[in-house]
mmCIF file of C-alpha atoms in Angstrom:
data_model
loop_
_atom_site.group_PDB
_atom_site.id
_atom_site.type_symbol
_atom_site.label_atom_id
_atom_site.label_comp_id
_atom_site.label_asym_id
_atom_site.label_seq_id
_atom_site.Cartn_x
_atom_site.Cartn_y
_atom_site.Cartn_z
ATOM 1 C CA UNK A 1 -12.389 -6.218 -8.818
ATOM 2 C CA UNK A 2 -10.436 -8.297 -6.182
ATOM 3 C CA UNK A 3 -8.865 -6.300 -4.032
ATOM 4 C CA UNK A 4 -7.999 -2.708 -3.424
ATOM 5 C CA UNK A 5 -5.231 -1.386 -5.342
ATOM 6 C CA UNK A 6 -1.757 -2.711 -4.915
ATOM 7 C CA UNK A 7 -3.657 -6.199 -4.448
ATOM 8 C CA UNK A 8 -3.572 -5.888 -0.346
ATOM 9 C CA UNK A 9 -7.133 -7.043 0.524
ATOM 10 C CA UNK A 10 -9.340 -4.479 2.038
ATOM 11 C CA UNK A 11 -8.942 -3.985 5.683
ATOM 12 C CA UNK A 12 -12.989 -4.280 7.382
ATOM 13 C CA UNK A 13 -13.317 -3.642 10.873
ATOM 14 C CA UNK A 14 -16.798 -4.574 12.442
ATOM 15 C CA UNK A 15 -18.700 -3.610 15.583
ATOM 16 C CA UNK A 16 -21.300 -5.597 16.576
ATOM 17 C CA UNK A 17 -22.642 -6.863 19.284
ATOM 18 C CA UNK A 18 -24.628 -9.809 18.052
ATOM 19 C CA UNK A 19 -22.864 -13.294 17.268
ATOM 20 C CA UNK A 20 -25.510 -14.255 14.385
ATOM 21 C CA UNK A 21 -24.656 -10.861 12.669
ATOM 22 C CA UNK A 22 -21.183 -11.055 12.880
ATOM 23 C CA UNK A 23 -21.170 -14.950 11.661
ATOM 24 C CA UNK A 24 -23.573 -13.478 8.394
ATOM 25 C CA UNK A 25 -21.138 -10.853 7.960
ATOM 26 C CA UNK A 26 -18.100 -12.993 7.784
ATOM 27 C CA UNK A 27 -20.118 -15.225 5.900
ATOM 28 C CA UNK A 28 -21.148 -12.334 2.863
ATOM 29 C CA UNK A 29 -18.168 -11.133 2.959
ATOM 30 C CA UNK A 30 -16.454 -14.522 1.628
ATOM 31 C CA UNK A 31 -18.819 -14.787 -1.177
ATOM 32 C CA UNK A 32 -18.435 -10.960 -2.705
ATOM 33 C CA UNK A 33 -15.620 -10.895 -5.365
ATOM 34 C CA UNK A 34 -13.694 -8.706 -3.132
ATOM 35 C CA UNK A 35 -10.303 -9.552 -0.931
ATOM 36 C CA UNK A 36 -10.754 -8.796 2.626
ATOM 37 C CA UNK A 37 -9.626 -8.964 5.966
ATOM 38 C CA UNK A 38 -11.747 -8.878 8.654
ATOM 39 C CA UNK A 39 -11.614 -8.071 12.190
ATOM 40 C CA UNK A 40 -14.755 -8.137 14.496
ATOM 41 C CA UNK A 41 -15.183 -6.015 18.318
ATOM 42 C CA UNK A 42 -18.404 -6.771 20.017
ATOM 43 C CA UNK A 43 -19.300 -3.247 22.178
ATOM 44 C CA UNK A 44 -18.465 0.365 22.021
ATOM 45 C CA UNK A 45 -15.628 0.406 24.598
ATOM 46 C CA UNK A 46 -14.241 -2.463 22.723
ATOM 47 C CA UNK A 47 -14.084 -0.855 19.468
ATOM 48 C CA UNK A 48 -12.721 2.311 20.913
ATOM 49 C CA UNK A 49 -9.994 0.792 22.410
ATOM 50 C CA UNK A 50 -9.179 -0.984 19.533
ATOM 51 C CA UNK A 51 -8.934 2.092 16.870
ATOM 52 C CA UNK A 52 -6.559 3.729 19.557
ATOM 53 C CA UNK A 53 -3.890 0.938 20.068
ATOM 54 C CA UNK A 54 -4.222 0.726 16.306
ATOM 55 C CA UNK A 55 -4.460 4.856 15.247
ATOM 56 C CA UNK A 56 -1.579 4.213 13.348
ATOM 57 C CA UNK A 57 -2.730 1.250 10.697
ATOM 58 C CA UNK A 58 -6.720 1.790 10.914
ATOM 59 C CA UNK A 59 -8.883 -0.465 9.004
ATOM 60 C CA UNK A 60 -9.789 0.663 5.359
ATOM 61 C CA UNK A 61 -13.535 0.326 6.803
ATOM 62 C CA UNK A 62 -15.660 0.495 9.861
ATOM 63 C CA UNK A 63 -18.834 -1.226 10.167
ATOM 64 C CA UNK A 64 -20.375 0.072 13.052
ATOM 65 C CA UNK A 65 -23.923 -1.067 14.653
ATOM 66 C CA UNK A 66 -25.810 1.926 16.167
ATOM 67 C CA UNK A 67 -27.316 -0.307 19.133
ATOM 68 C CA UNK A 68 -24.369 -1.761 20.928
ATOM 69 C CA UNK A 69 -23.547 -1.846 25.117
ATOM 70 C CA UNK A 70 -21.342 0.472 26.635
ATOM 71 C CA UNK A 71 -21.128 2.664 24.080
ATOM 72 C CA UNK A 72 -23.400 3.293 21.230
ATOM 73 C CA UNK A 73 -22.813 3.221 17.577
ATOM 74 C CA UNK A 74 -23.887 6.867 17.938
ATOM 75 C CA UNK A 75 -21.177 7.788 20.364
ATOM 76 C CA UNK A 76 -18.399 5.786 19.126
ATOM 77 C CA UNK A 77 -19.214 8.369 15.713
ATOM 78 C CA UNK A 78 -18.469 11.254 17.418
ATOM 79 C CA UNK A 79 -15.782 9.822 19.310
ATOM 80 C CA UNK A 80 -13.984 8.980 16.071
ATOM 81 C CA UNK A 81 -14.804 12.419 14.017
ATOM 82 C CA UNK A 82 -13.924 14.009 16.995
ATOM 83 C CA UNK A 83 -9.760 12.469 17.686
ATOM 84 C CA UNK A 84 -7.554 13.818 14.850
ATOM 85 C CA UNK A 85 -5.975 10.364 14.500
ATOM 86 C CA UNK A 86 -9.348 8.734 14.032
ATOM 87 C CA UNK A 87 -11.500 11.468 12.080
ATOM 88 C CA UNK A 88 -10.571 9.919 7.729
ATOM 89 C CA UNK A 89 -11.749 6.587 8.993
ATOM 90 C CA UNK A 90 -14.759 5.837 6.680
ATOM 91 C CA UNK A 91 -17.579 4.755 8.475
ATOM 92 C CA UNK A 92 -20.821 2.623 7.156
ATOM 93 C CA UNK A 93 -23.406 2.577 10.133
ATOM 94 C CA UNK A 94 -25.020 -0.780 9.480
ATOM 95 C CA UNK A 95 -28.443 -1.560 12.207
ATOM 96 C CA UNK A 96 -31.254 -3.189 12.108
ATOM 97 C CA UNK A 97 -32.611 -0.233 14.045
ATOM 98 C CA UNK A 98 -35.132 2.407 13.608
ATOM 99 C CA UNK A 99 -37.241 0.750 10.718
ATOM 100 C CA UNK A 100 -39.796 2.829 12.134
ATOM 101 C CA UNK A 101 -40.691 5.061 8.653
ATOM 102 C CA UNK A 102 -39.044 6.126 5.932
ATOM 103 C CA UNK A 103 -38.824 9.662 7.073
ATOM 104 C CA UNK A 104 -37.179 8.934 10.372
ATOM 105 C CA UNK A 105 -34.665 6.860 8.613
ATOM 106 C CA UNK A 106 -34.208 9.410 6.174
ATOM 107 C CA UNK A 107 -33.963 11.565 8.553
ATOM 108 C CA UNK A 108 -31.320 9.264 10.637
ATOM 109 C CA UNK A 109 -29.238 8.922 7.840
ATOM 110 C CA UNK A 110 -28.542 12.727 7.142
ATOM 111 C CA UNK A 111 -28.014 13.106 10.512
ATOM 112 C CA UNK A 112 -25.091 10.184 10.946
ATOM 113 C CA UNK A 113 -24.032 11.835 7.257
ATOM 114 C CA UNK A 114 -23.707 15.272 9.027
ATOM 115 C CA UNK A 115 -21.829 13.486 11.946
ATOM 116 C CA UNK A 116 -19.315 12.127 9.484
ATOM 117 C CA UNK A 117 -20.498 8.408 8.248
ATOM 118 C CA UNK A 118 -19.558 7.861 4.878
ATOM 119 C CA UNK A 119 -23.174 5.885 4.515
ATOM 120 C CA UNK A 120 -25.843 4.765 6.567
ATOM 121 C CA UNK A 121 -27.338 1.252 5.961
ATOM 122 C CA UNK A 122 -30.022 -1.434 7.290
ATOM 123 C CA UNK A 123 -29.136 -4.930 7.563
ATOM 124 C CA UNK A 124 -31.335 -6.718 4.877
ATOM 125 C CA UNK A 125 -33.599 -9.773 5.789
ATOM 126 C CA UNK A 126 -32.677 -12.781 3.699
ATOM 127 C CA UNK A 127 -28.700 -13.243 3.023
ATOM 128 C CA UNK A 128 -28.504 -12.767 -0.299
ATOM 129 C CA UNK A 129 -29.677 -9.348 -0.227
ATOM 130 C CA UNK A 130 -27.089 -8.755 3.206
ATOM 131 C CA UNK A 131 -24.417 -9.783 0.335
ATOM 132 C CA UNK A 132 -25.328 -7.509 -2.228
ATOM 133 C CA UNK A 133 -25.635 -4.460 0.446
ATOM 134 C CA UNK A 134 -22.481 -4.969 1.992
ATOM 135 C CA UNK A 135 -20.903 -5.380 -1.831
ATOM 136 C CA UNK A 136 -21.940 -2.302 -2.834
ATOM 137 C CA UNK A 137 -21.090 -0.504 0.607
ATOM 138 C CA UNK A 138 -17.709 -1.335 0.120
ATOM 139 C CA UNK A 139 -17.678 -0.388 -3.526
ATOM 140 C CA UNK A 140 -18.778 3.055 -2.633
ATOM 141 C CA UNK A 141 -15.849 3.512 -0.036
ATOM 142 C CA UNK A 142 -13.090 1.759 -2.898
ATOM 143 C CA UNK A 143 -14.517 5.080 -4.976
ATOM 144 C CA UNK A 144 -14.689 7.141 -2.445
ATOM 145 C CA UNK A 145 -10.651 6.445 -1.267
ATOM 146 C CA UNK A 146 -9.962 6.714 -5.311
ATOM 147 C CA UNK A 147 -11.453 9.777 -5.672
ATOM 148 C CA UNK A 148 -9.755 11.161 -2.019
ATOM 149 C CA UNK A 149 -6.397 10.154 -3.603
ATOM 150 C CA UNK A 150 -6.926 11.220 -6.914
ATOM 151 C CA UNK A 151 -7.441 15.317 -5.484
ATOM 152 C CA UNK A 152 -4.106 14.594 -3.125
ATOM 153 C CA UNK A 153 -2.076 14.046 -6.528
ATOM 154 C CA UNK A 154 -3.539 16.990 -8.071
#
């Protein structure tokens, strides 16, 4: 698979506050066989402003980091689930946060789930393993928009 259907590469929008993380990002994302675009905010406020000047042609993606300034990953969620315009946006929460058990992460994921991310995921240590996770992120939201549009033409 190259791109999304209709060959335009898949729209990624990522919030993040930390330079490294975006550059590793940018840097995974150019060695998955996938087309993509992306675009990169670096706070909460930032990222909100963004998705409003742009309601009209959002990203195919959001990438959101749960610890950022000014407003949190958490925040930004509801913020987005909450505006009409905003609310089909499909949302991975990506963090190196909360590695603190696998119940509390468990737990954090079917919370974020129940607040409307699509998936919850941790940033991987080595980069090879960031690649594969953000491959397969982004091949659960292709199946996810297939399946969406496949009910629409029913």
């Amino acid at each position: 698979m190259n791109s999304k259907e209709g060959g335009a590469p898949l729209s990624i929008l990522l919030a993040d506050d930390d330079s490294d993380d975006r550059y590793l990002f940018y840097k995974a994302l150019k060695e998955i066989p996938l087309t993509t675009e992306l675009r990169t905010v670096t706070n909460g406020d930032e990222l909100m402003d963004f998705l409003y000047k742009n309601a009209v042609n959002l990203p195919d993606v959001l990438f959101l980091d749960l610890s950022m300034p000014r407003k949190t990953g958490f925040e930004c969620l509801m913020e987005i689930k909450d505006d009409k315009k905003l609310k089909a946006l499909s949302v991975v929460m990506f963090t190196t946060s909360f590695s603190r058990g696998v119940e509390i992460e468990q737990n954090l994921s079917i919370k974020l789930s129940g607040m409307g991310a699509q998936d919850y995921i941790r940033k991987p240590a080595g980069f090879e393993n960031l690649k594969t996770t953000i491959h397969e992120a982004l091949i659960r939201v292709i199946e996810k928009a297939r399946l969406t549009e496949g009910k629409k033409n029913l």
